[in-house]
Amino acid sequence: ATPITIDGYTYMPTYDNNGMKTISSGVVTADGTLVLKLYYTPYETNLTYKANGGIGEDVVENGVVDQVLTVKEGNIFTRAGYTFIGWNTSADGKGTAYPANSDYTLTVNDDILYAQWKANTNTSYSIYHYKVSVDGMSSVLVGSEQKTGTTGTTVTATPMTIDGYTYKKDFDSNGMKTIATGIIAGDGSLILKLYYIPNTVKLVYKANGGIGSDVTITAHVDDKYVISDNMFSRKGYTFVGWNTEPVPTGVGKEYMPKDNYIFTANDIVLYAQWKANSGIAYQVEHYKVNADGTSAKLEDTKTYYGTTDETVTATPITIDGYTYMPTYDNNGMKTISSGVVTADGTLVLKLYYTPYETNLTYKANGGIGKDVVENGVVDQVLTVKEGNIFTRAGYTFTGWNTSADGKGTVYAPDSKYTLTTNEDVLYAQWEKDPIVPPHDSTDTADTTQVQSWILLMIMSAVSVLFINKKRKTNNKNPMI
């Protein structure tokens, strides 16, 4: 017999094994029972397992053509971030699939099985957020995120909000570079880095009642700064520091010169804080208003001391004969009983007092006529009246006196009298008229005069006799 060609096999003319023996020639029998048998043995071959992206050397399993092998498990290789799902005759998985433990028949070709991998969906990767220093020379990690995704896919980080900082997607300086996009590595080694630069902020100093324009300092968030000394002035006040509130309520923050300050995300305003000085002088003037209310006389001035911008109220004094008028407002004169103490000491409080009503009484003092009363007010100046408002026979009016006996103060007619708070009384003063001796005359008037003179002389004689008798009696009775 002539051997044939069997792919993957070799003709074995002397093959004789296990009851199998090559019989390549023989005699043809009449009954046609002659059978020639030619045996062929398979080529040696192998099956190669490849990691196909995984980790591990190729694994080769030897055999012969048409030998059936049991396909291996997937644990001969590893691949971070992937799960083994079987084998395939094509690396791209488009060939014949072979599950683990299935049968594989060796061929005459190069038999290769490629590990097939499925990307894990929970592979981790990291995102780091960095704040760049003010000088741009370094950075500090302020936040990190651990994320998961599908191995081999492209992911992009989402910037976070950092108060006072701005994300810079194109930042690339001094070995620091924003990497916002990357492919998830199976081993979880992907790190995305996002950089943020500090914003510009301001610190403003305000005089807060003092004198001076605002002073503005421009800096960056997280800049270090030393709080300034006072740069304003305020008369009557002493600078005591700074506060974020114009009038501190406890909510704001207090700063003192030379304090260290780190700029925050927001602009800051520092208001000068002032303490009112004490010992600031102010005046209180007390005025007596005249009778007709057209002017006033300064009665008393006192100096007091208070605190700048303190509201003070004057206390009225007692002025004899006058009443304090808290609401007085007349002819440019007005009571100002309270006010605010000024830093320059110019506060003047003015209190006005109006005079009591009173009067001057003229008395006849032995003369004839009713009292004459002239009304007025305390300290009003009156013109003293003439004496003809009273009469007194045998007497001549000589003026007025504050005492009936004439031992007080003398006032002449048409002189000036200032009303007081007391009972003002002027007593008429009289001088006895002289006795004129009679003279010869036949005139009736002369006769009457002579008669009056004789009567007067008789009365005078009687008076003298009476007085002498009285004296003698007193001498005899000294106890009387």
GROMACS .gro file of C-alpha atoms in nm:
model
  480
    1ALA     CA    1   0.000   0.000   0.000
    2THR     CA    2   0.109   0.356  -0.060
    3PRO     CA    3   0.096   0.587   0.246
    4ILE     CA    4  -0.121   0.892   0.225
    5THR     CA    5  -0.052   1.238   0.367
    6ILE     CA    6  -0.233   1.311   0.685
    7ASP     CA    7  -0.178   1.665   0.812
    8GLY     CA    8  -0.005   1.655   1.144
    9TYR     CA    9   0.080   1.290   1.125
   10THR     CA   10   0.383   1.083   1.023
   11TYR     CA   11   0.352   0.741   0.846
   12MET     CA   12   0.506   0.468   1.058
   13PRO     CA   13   0.588   0.165   0.832
   14THR     CA   14   0.706  -0.045   1.122
   15TYR     CA   15   0.448   0.060   1.375
   16ASP     CA   16   0.362  -0.230   1.607
   17ASN     CA   17   0.217  -0.133   1.941
   18ASN     CA   18  -0.073  -0.243   2.155
   19GLY     CA   19  -0.214  -0.474   1.890
   20MET     CA   20  -0.172  -0.211   1.626
   21LYS     CA   21   0.076  -0.301   1.351
   22THR     CA   22   0.150  -0.155   1.011
   23ILE     CA   23   0.080  -0.414   0.731
   24SER     CA   24   0.165  -0.234   0.416
   25SER     CA   25   0.167  -0.540   0.176
   26GLY     CA   26  -0.008  -0.874   0.137
   27VAL     CA   27  -0.153  -1.139  -0.105
   28VAL     CA   28  -0.490  -1.073  -0.243
   29THR     CA   29  -0.725  -1.351  -0.143
   30ALA     CA   30  -1.004  -1.489  -0.356
   31ASP     CA   31  -1.261  -1.398  -0.102
   32GLY     CA   32  -1.142  -1.043  -0.089
   33THR     CA   33  -1.054  -1.043   0.277
   34LEU     CA   34  -0.712  -0.891   0.240
   35VAL     CA   35  -0.679  -0.573   0.453
   36LEU     CA   36  -0.361  -0.367   0.457
   37LYS     CA   37  -0.319  -0.132   0.759
   38LEU     CA   38  -0.094   0.166   0.768
   39TYR     CA   39  -0.041   0.352   1.099
   40TYR     CA   40   0.048   0.712   1.139
   41THR     CA   41   0.162   0.878   1.461
   42PRO     CA   42   0.078   1.248   1.550
   43TYR     CA   43   0.330   1.526   1.546
   44GLU     CA   44   0.446   1.664   1.875
   45THR     CA   45   0.292   2.006   1.940
   46ASN     CA   46   0.186   2.225   2.234
   47LEU     CA   47  -0.069   2.469   2.364
   48THR     CA   48   0.058   2.812   2.480
   49TYR     CA   49  -0.130   3.022   2.736
   50LYS     CA   50  -0.062   3.397   2.713
   51ALA     CA   51  -0.134   3.661   2.984
   52ASN     CA   52  -0.263   3.908   2.721
   53GLY     CA   53  -0.211   4.220   2.936
   54GLY     CA   54  -0.186   4.032   3.258
   55ILE     CA   55   0.122   3.950   3.459
   56GLY     CA   56   0.301   3.622   3.413
   57GLU     CA   57   0.521   3.433   3.167
   58ASP     CA   58   0.366   3.224   2.890
   59VAL     CA   59   0.264   2.878   3.004
   60VAL     CA   60   0.328   2.598   2.749
   61GLU     CA   61   0.152   2.262   2.768
   62ASN     CA   62   0.305   1.994   2.542
   63GLY     CA   63   0.112   1.731   2.352
   64VAL     CA   64   0.053   1.588   2.008
   65VAL     CA   65  -0.182   1.667   1.727
   66ASP     CA   66  -0.542   1.579   1.809
   67GLN     CA   67  -0.463   1.531   2.174
   68VAL     CA   68  -0.743   1.668   2.389
   69LEU     CA   69  -0.627   1.884   2.677
   70THR     CA   70  -0.821   2.028   2.969
   71VAL     CA   71  -0.806   2.406   2.950
   72LYS     CA   72  -0.638   2.560   3.252
   73GLU     CA   73  -0.785   2.793   3.516
   74GLY     CA   74  -0.722   3.168   3.489
   75ASN     CA   75  -0.517   3.189   3.806
   76ILE     CA   76  -0.199   3.123   3.620
   77PHE     CA   77  -0.196   3.498   3.542
   78THR     CA   78  -0.298   3.815   3.726
   79ARG     CA   79  -0.405   4.159   3.608
   80ALA     CA   80  -0.472   4.443   3.854
   81GLY     CA   81  -0.806   4.602   3.803
   82TYR     CA   82  -0.937   4.322   3.585
   83THR     CA   83  -1.126   3.997   3.633
   84PHE     CA   84  -1.034   3.684   3.431
   85ILE     CA   85  -1.334   3.567   3.225
   86GLY     CA   86  -1.184   3.286   3.010
   87TRP     CA   87  -0.961   3.213   2.708
   88ASN     CA   88  -0.980   3.290   2.343
   89THR     CA   89  -0.784   3.187   2.039
   90SER     CA   90  -0.760   3.559   1.953
   91ALA     CA   91  -0.610   3.826   2.176
   92ASP     CA   92  -0.896   4.059   2.096
   93GLY     CA   93  -1.149   3.799   2.197
   94LYS     CA   94  -1.292   3.760   1.849
   95GLY     CA   95  -1.170   3.403   1.800
   96THR     CA   96  -1.296   3.080   1.959
   97ALA     CA   97  -1.370   3.109   2.329
   98TYR     CA   98  -1.266   2.840   2.571
   99PRO     CA   99  -1.383   2.844   2.929
  100ALA     CA  100  -1.156   2.713   3.200
  101ASN     CA  101  -1.172   2.332   3.235
  102SER     CA  102  -1.318   2.285   2.889
  103ASP     CA  103  -1.157   2.051   2.629
  104TYR     CA  104  -0.911   2.173   2.374
  105THR     CA  105  -0.790   1.954   2.086
  106LEU     CA  106  -0.437   2.022   1.973
  107THR     CA  107  -0.392   2.107   1.609
  108VAL     CA  108  -0.100   2.112   1.373
  109ASN     CA  109  -0.089   2.490   1.404
  110ASP     CA  110   0.054   2.704   1.683
  111ASP     CA  111  -0.212   2.655   1.944
  112ILE     CA  112  -0.243   2.966   2.161
  113LEU     CA  113  -0.505   3.064   2.411
  114TYR     CA  114  -0.517   3.429   2.522
  115ALA     CA  115  -0.643   3.521   2.866
  116GLN     CA  116  -0.955   3.736   2.845
  117TRP     CA  117  -1.006   4.015   3.095
  118LYS     CA  118  -1.300   4.228   3.200
  119ALA     CA  119  -1.223   4.570   3.342
  120ASN     CA  120  -1.337   4.610   3.702
  121THR     CA  121  -1.585   4.889   3.765
  122ASN     CA  122  -1.467   4.961   4.120
  123THR     CA  123  -1.104   5.039   4.060
  124SER     CA  124  -0.987   5.323   4.280
  125TYR     CA  125  -0.807   5.641   4.186
  126SER     CA  126  -0.717   5.957   4.380
  127ILE     CA  127  -0.778   6.329   4.341
  128TYR     CA  128  -0.558   6.573   4.535
  129HIS     CA  129  -0.637   6.942   4.581
  130TYR     CA  130  -0.352   7.184   4.653
  131LYS     CA  131  -0.344   7.547   4.766
  132VAL     CA  132  -0.049   7.728   4.609
  133SER     CA  133   0.149   7.955   4.840
  134VAL     CA  134   0.138   8.332   4.793
  135ASP     CA  135   0.490   8.331   4.642
  136GLY     CA  136   0.403   8.040   4.411
  137MET     CA  137   0.697   7.837   4.532
  138SER     CA  138   0.513   7.564   4.718
  139SER     CA  139   0.172   7.422   4.790
  140VAL     CA  140  -0.017   7.250   5.064
  141LEU     CA  141  -0.259   6.962   5.032
  142VAL     CA  142  -0.600   7.078   5.153
  143GLY     CA  143  -0.823   6.797   5.032
  144SER     CA  144  -0.817   6.450   4.882
  145GLU     CA  145  -1.082   6.228   4.729
  146GLN     CA  146  -1.083   5.853   4.678
  147LYS     CA  147  -1.290   5.764   4.374
  148THR     CA  148  -1.366   5.443   4.188
  149GLY     CA  149  -1.428   5.380   3.824
  150THR     CA  150  -1.383   5.133   3.544
  151THR     CA  151  -1.027   5.028   3.483
  152GLY     CA  152  -0.884   5.175   3.165
  153THR     CA  153  -1.142   5.449   3.127
  154THR     CA  154  -1.063   5.820   3.115
  155VAL     CA  155  -1.182   6.027   3.408
  156THR     CA  156  -1.178   6.402   3.482
  157ALA     CA  157  -1.167   6.554   3.830
  158THR     CA  158  -1.419   6.815   3.936
  159PRO     CA  159  -1.265   7.119   4.112
  160MET     CA  160  -1.372   7.176   4.469
  161THR     CA  161  -1.462   7.508   4.625
  162ILE     CA  162  -1.184   7.647   4.842
  163ASP     CA  163  -1.279   7.968   5.016
  164GLY     CA  164  -1.054   8.247   4.896
  165TYR     CA  165  -0.887   8.046   4.620
  166THR     CA  166  -0.942   8.008   4.244
  167TYR     CA  167  -0.889   7.683   4.054
  168LYS     CA  168  -0.626   7.709   3.780
  169LYS     CA  169  -0.673   7.435   3.522
  170ASP     CA  170  -0.355   7.532   3.337
  171PHE     CA  171  -0.132   7.579   3.641
  172ASP     CA  172   0.225   7.465   3.575
  173SER     CA  173   0.497   7.619   3.791
  174ASN     CA  174   0.792   7.509   4.001
  175GLY     CA  175   0.724   7.140   3.954
  176MET     CA  176   0.354   7.178   4.031
  177LYS     CA  177   0.111   7.109   3.750
  178THR     CA  178  -0.260   7.064   3.729
  179ILE     CA  179  -0.349   6.714   3.599
  180ALA     CA  180  -0.724   6.704   3.588
  181THR     CA  181  -0.770   6.410   3.346
  182GLY     CA  182  -0.625   6.060   3.335
  183ILE     CA  183  -0.686   5.691   3.265
  184ILE     CA  184  -0.777   5.471   3.557
  185ALA     CA  185  -0.490   5.233   3.624
  186GLY     CA  186  -0.582   4.882   3.727
  187ASP     CA  187  -0.355   4.906   4.028
  188GLY     CA  188  -0.531   5.222   4.155
  189SER     CA  189  -0.221   5.434   4.101
  190LEU     CA  190  -0.389   5.715   3.905
  191ILE     CA  191  -0.356   6.046   4.091
  192LEU     CA  192  -0.515   6.362   3.955
  193LYS     CA  193  -0.382   6.691   4.093
  194LEU     CA  194  -0.567   7.020   4.098
  195TYR     CA  195  -0.403   7.347   4.199
  196TYR     CA  196  -0.568   7.662   4.334
  197ILE     CA  197  -0.414   8.010   4.365
  198PRO     CA  198  -0.502   8.266   4.636
  199ASN     CA  199  -0.743   8.550   4.558
  200THR     CA  200  -0.660   8.917   4.607
  201VAL     CA  201  -0.828   9.072   4.914
  202LYS     CA  202  -0.825   9.405   5.094
  203LEU     CA  203  -0.790   9.534   5.447
  204VAL     CA  204  -0.935   9.882   5.500
  205TYR     CA  205  -0.862  10.102   5.801
  206LYS     CA  206  -1.137  10.355   5.883
  207ALA     CA  207  -1.115  10.660   6.112
  208ASN     CA  208  -1.459  10.585   6.262
  209GLY     CA  209  -1.524  10.937   6.384
  210GLY     CA  210  -1.163  11.043   6.369
  211ILE     CA  211  -0.987  11.259   6.112
  212GLY     CA  212  -0.818  11.097   5.814
  213SER     CA  213  -0.897  10.916   5.490
  214ASP     CA  214  -0.943  10.540   5.465
  215VAL     CA  215  -0.621  10.343   5.427
  216THR     CA  216  -0.643  10.031   5.207
  217ILE     CA  217  -0.398   9.741   5.216
  218THR     CA  218  -0.408   9.494   4.923
  219ALA     CA  219  -0.283   9.138   4.974
  220HIS     CA  220  -0.361   8.772   4.898
  221VAL     CA  221  -0.551   8.516   5.097
  222ASP     CA  222  -0.326   8.356   5.362
  223ASP     CA  223  -0.078   8.644   5.342
  224LYS     CA  224   0.076   8.724   5.679
  225TYR     CA  225   0.044   9.083   5.798
  226VAL     CA  226   0.117   9.294   6.107
  227ILE     CA  227  -0.169   9.521   6.220
  228SER     CA  228  -0.082   9.888   6.185
  229ASP     CA  229  -0.051  10.153   6.451
  230ASN     CA  230  -0.307  10.434   6.462
  231MET     CA  231  -0.298  10.660   6.158
  232PHE     CA  232  -0.591  10.886   6.248
  233SER     CA  233  -0.663  11.156   6.506
  234ARG     CA  234  -0.969  11.254   6.706
  235LYS     CA  235  -0.971  11.551   6.937
  236GLY     CA  236  -1.086  11.467   7.287
  237TYR     CA  237  -1.036  11.094   7.236
  238THR     CA  238  -0.760  10.840   7.285
  239PHE     CA  239  -0.702  10.561   7.032
  240VAL     CA  240  -0.742  10.219   7.199
  241GLY     CA  241  -0.719   9.972   6.907
  242TRP     CA  242  -0.916   9.834   6.614
  243ASN     CA  243  -1.236   9.634   6.577
  244THR     CA  244  -1.427   9.480   6.289
  245GLU     CA  245  -1.736   9.661   6.419
  246PRO     CA  246  -1.771  10.040   6.435
  247VAL     CA  247  -1.940  10.007   6.773
  248PRO     CA  248  -1.838   9.674   6.931
  249THR     CA  249  -2.126   9.447   7.030
  250GLY     CA  250  -1.917   9.143   7.110
  251VAL     CA  251  -1.972   8.993   6.765
  252GLY     CA  252  -1.675   9.159   6.601
  253LYS     CA  253  -1.307   9.086   6.656
  254GLU     CA  254  -1.065   9.316   6.831
  255TYR     CA  255  -0.714   9.381   6.705
  256MET     CA  256  -0.428   9.577   6.856
  257PRO     CA  257  -0.132   9.736   6.677
  258LYS     CA  258   0.146   9.483   6.614
  259ASP     CA  259  -0.096   9.190   6.624
  260ASN     CA  260  -0.031   8.923   6.362
  261TYR     CA  261  -0.305   8.880   6.104
  262ILE     CA  262  -0.352   8.627   5.824
  263PHE     CA  263  -0.570   8.744   5.537
  264THR     CA  264  -0.888   8.543   5.493
  265ALA     CA  265  -1.112   8.492   5.193
  266ASN     CA  266  -1.309   8.808   5.260
  267ASP     CA  267  -1.217   9.172   5.262
  268ILE     CA  268  -1.189   9.310   5.615
  269VAL     CA  269  -1.261   9.655   5.754
  270LEU     CA  270  -1.097   9.764   6.078
  271TYR     CA  271  -1.257  10.057   6.257
  272ALA     CA  272  -1.049  10.275   6.487
  273GLN     CA  273  -1.170  10.249   6.844
  274TRP     CA  274  -1.170  10.561   7.056
  275LYS     CA  275  -1.202  10.619   7.428
  276ALA     CA  276  -1.349  10.953   7.526
  277ASN     CA  277  -1.111  11.163   7.733
  278SER     CA  278  -1.225  11.272   8.076
  279GLY     CA  279  -1.150  11.605   8.246
  280ILE     CA  280  -1.286  11.812   7.956
  281ALA     CA  281  -1.395  12.155   8.084
  282TYR     CA  282  -1.731  12.315   8.012
  283GLN     CA  283  -1.893  12.631   8.147
  284VAL     CA  284  -2.227  12.697   8.313
  285GLU     CA  285  -2.341  13.061   8.314
  286HIS     CA  286  -2.630  13.191   8.522
  287TYR     CA  287  -2.805  13.508   8.401
  288LYS     CA  288  -3.048  13.744   8.574
  289VAL     CA  289  -3.299  13.882   8.323
  290ASN     CA  290  -3.378  14.252   8.361
  291ALA     CA  291  -3.722  14.397   8.434
  292ASP     CA  292  -3.832  14.445   8.074
  293GLY     CA  293  -3.672  14.124   7.947
  294THR     CA  294  -3.443  14.303   7.701
  295SER     CA  295  -3.113  14.196   7.850
  296ALA     CA  296  -2.957  13.989   8.123
  297LYS     CA  297  -2.671  14.023   8.367
  298LEU     CA  298  -2.423  13.744   8.424
  299GLU     CA  299  -2.465  13.650   8.788
  300ASP     CA  300  -2.234  13.351   8.818
  301THR     CA  301  -2.002  13.134   8.608
  302LYS     CA  302  -1.884  12.789   8.709
  303THR     CA  303  -1.645  12.548   8.542
  304TYR     CA  304  -1.720  12.177   8.544
  305TYR     CA  305  -1.548  11.875   8.390
  306GLY     CA  306  -1.689  11.590   8.190
  307THR     CA  307  -1.607  11.327   7.931
  308THR     CA  308  -1.592  11.402   7.560
  309ASP     CA  309  -1.935  11.362   7.395
  310GLU     CA  310  -2.100  11.307   7.732
  311THR     CA  311  -2.439  11.472   7.770
  312VAL     CA  312  -2.437  11.693   8.077
  313THR     CA  313  -2.712  11.891   8.248
  314ALA     CA  314  -2.658  12.203   8.453
  315THR     CA  315  -2.808  12.237   8.801
  316PRO     CA  316  -2.980  12.570   8.867
  317ILE     CA  317  -2.847  12.780   9.154
  318THR     CA  318  -3.048  12.981   9.401
  319ILE     CA  319  -3.054  13.351   9.322
  320ASP     CA  320  -3.241  13.550   9.583
  321GLY     CA  321  -3.543  13.714   9.429
  322TYR     CA  322  -3.525  13.523   9.102
  323THR     CA  323  -3.694  13.217   8.955
  324TYR     CA  324  -3.510  12.975   8.728
  325MET     CA  325  -3.678  12.956   8.386
  326PRO     CA  326  -3.592  12.623   8.216
  327THR     CA  327  -3.777  12.716   7.896
  328TYR     CA  328  -3.679  13.081   7.875
  329ASP     CA  329  -3.644  13.205   7.516
  330ASN     CA  330  -3.673  13.578   7.457
  331ASN     CA  331  -3.481  13.849   7.274
  332GLY     CA  332  -3.197  13.619   7.181
  333MET     CA  333  -3.164  13.487   7.533
  334LYS     CA  334  -3.245  13.119   7.573
  335THR     CA  335  -3.195  12.870   7.852
  336ILE     CA  336  -2.965  12.590   7.740
  337SER     CA  337  -2.947  12.361   8.039
  338SER     CA  338  -2.794  12.054   7.876
  339GLY     CA  339  -2.550  11.976   7.601
  340VAL     CA  340  -2.276  11.749   7.477
  341VAL     CA  341  -1.926  11.804   7.610
  342THR     CA  342  -1.705  11.904   7.318
  343ALA     CA  343  -1.345  11.794   7.289
  344ASP     CA  344  -1.227  12.154   7.260
  345GLY     CA  345  -1.401  12.260   7.582
  346THR     CA  346  -1.628  12.513   7.410
  347LEU     CA  347  -1.956  12.391   7.557
  348VAL     CA  348  -2.132  12.671   7.745
  349LEU     CA  349  -2.464  12.610   7.919
  350LYS     CA  350  -2.675  12.916   7.994
  351LEU     CA  351  -2.946  12.934   8.257
  352TYR     CA  352  -3.178  13.233   8.280
  353TYR     CA  353  -3.362  13.353   8.587
  354THR     CA  354  -3.647  13.604   8.592
  355PRO     CA  355  -3.708  13.843   8.885
  356TYR     CA  356  -3.989  13.808   9.137
  357GLU     CA  357  -4.271  14.061   9.128
  358THR     CA  358  -4.244  14.312   9.412
  359ASN     CA  359  -4.332  14.675   9.491
  360LEU     CA  360  -4.222  14.995   9.656
  361THR     CA  361  -4.457  15.145   9.916
  362TYR     CA  362  -4.452  15.516   9.999
  363LYS     CA  363  -4.582  15.598  10.351
  364ALA     CA  364  -4.696  15.943  10.477
  365ASN     CA  365  -4.517  15.887  10.806
  366GLY     CA  366  -4.726  16.144  11.003
  367GLY     CA  367  -4.849  16.316  10.695
  368ILE     CA  368  -5.187  16.293  10.536
  369GLY     CA  369  -5.258  16.044  10.256
  370LYS     CA  370  -5.291  15.673  10.189
  371ASP     CA  371  -4.991  15.453  10.112
  372VAL     CA  372  -4.884  15.472   9.752
  373VAL     CA  373  -4.772  15.141   9.601
  374GLU     CA  374  -4.558  15.122   9.287
  375ASN     CA  375  -4.531  14.771   9.138
  376GLY     CA  376  -4.221  14.626   8.974
  377VAL     CA  377  -3.979  14.335   8.989
  378VAL     CA  378  -3.663  14.263   9.186
  379ASP     CA  379  -3.367  14.474   9.075
  380GLN     CA  380  -3.591  14.705   8.875
  381VAL     CA  381  -3.478  15.068   8.910
  382LEU     CA  382  -3.757  15.312   8.989
  383THR     CA  383  -3.753  15.690   8.998
  384VAL     CA  384  -3.835  15.805   9.348
  385LYS     CA  385  -4.151  16.012   9.360
  386GLU     CA  386  -4.191  16.371   9.462
  387GLY     CA  387  -4.314  16.446   9.812
  388ASN     CA  388  -4.639  16.608   9.702
  389ILE     CA  389  -4.822  16.279   9.724
  390PHE     CA  390  -4.864  16.354  10.100
  391THR     CA  391  -4.920  16.667  10.312
  392ARG     CA  392  -4.852  16.759  10.673
  393ALA     CA  393  -4.962  17.088  10.830
  394GLY     CA  394  -4.681  17.281  10.990
  395TYR     CA  395  -4.417  17.063  10.826
  396THR     CA  396  -4.213  17.073  10.515
  397PHE     CA  397  -4.133  16.752  10.316
  398THR     CA  398  -3.758  16.695  10.308
  399GLY     CA  399  -3.726  16.362  10.126
  400TRP     CA  400  -3.761  15.990  10.184
  401ASN     CA  401  -3.595  15.736  10.406
  402THR     CA  402  -3.605  15.358  10.439
  403SER     CA  403  -3.667  15.407  10.812
  404ALA     CA  404  -3.954  15.604  10.963
  405ASP     CA  405  -3.715  15.770  11.209
  406GLY     CA  406  -3.489  15.882  10.930
  407LYS     CA  407  -3.196  15.666  11.036
  408GLY     CA  408  -3.208  15.447  10.729
  409THR     CA  409  -3.101  15.521  10.373
  410VAL     CA  410  -3.194  15.860  10.239
  411TYR     CA  411  -3.357  15.893   9.896
  412ALA     CA  412  -3.425  16.227   9.737
  413PRO     CA  413  -3.713  16.283   9.497
  414ASP     CA  414  -3.622  16.186   9.140
  415SER     CA  415  -3.334  15.969   9.262
  416LYS     CA  416  -3.313  15.603   9.170
  417TYR     CA  417  -3.435  15.318   9.387
  418THR     CA  418  -3.357  14.952   9.309
  419LEU     CA  419  -3.629  14.711   9.416
  420THR     CA  420  -3.517  14.429   9.646
  421THR     CA  421  -3.660  14.099   9.756
  422ASN     CA  422  -3.765  14.255  10.086
  423GLU     CA  423  -4.061  14.479  10.164
  424ASP     CA  424  -3.943  14.802  10.007
  425VAL     CA  425  -4.085  15.102  10.197
  426LEU     CA  426  -3.993  15.470  10.178
  427TYR     CA  427  -4.111  15.694  10.462
  428ALA     CA  428  -4.179  16.061  10.405
  429GLN     CA  429  -3.946  16.280  10.607
  430TRP     CA  430  -4.078  16.604  10.757
  431GLU     CA  431  -3.920  16.913  10.900
  432LYS     CA  432  -4.124  17.128  11.140
  433ASP     CA  433  -4.192  17.473  11.009
  434PRO     CA  434  -4.041  17.766  11.226
  435ILE     CA  435  -4.270  17.981  11.455
  436VAL     CA  436  -4.290  18.340  11.330
  437PRO     CA  437  -4.347  18.614  11.607
  438PRO     CA  438  -4.652  18.845  11.563
  439HIS     CA  439  -4.612  19.216  11.462
  440ASP     CA  440  -4.838  19.518  11.493
  441SER     CA  441  -5.107  19.536  11.239
  442THR     CA  442  -5.465  19.629  11.211
  443ASP     CA  443  -5.514  19.376  10.938
  444THR     CA  444  -5.763  19.099  11.018
  445ALA     CA  445  -5.514  18.838  10.905
  446ASP     CA  446  -5.261  18.982  11.146
  447THR     CA  447  -5.513  18.961  11.427
  448THR     CA  448  -5.573  18.594  11.358
  449GLN     CA  449  -5.202  18.529  11.349
  450VAL     CA  450  -5.156  18.702  11.684
  451GLN     CA  451  -5.426  18.493  11.835
  452SER     CA  452  -5.264  18.174  11.714
  453TRP     CA  453  -4.929  18.284  11.848
  454ILE     CA  454  -5.076  18.363  12.194
  455LEU     CA  455  -5.246  18.018  12.200
  456LEU     CA  456  -4.927  17.847  12.109
  457MET     CA  457  -4.734  18.025  12.382
  458ILE     CA  458  -4.992  17.931  12.644
  459MET     CA  459  -4.976  17.564  12.538
  460SER     CA  460  -4.601  17.568  12.552
  461ALA     CA  461  -4.607  17.714  12.905
  462VAL     CA  462  -4.852  17.452  13.019
  463SER     CA  463  -4.634  17.179  12.868
  464VAL     CA  464  -4.330  17.307  13.054
  465LEU     CA  465  -4.515  17.315  13.383
  466PHE     CA  466  -4.639  16.959  13.327
  467ILE     CA  467  -4.298  16.825  13.248
  468ASN     CA  468  -4.139  16.988  13.552
  469LYS     CA  469  -4.408  16.850  13.778
  470LYS     CA  470  -4.356  16.505  13.630
  471ARG     CA  471  -3.984  16.518  13.700
  472LYS     CA  472  -4.041  16.614  14.063
  473THR     CA  473  -4.282  16.327  14.104
  474ASN     CA  474  -4.032  16.082  13.950
  475ASN     CA  475  -3.763  16.201  14.188
  476LYS     CA  476  -3.987  16.123  14.481
  477ASN     CA  477  -4.073  15.780  14.342
  478PRO     CA  478  -3.755  15.643  14.182
  479MET     CA  479  -3.901  15.289  14.131
  480ILE     CA  480  -4.142  15.426  13.879
   0.00000   0.00000   0.00000
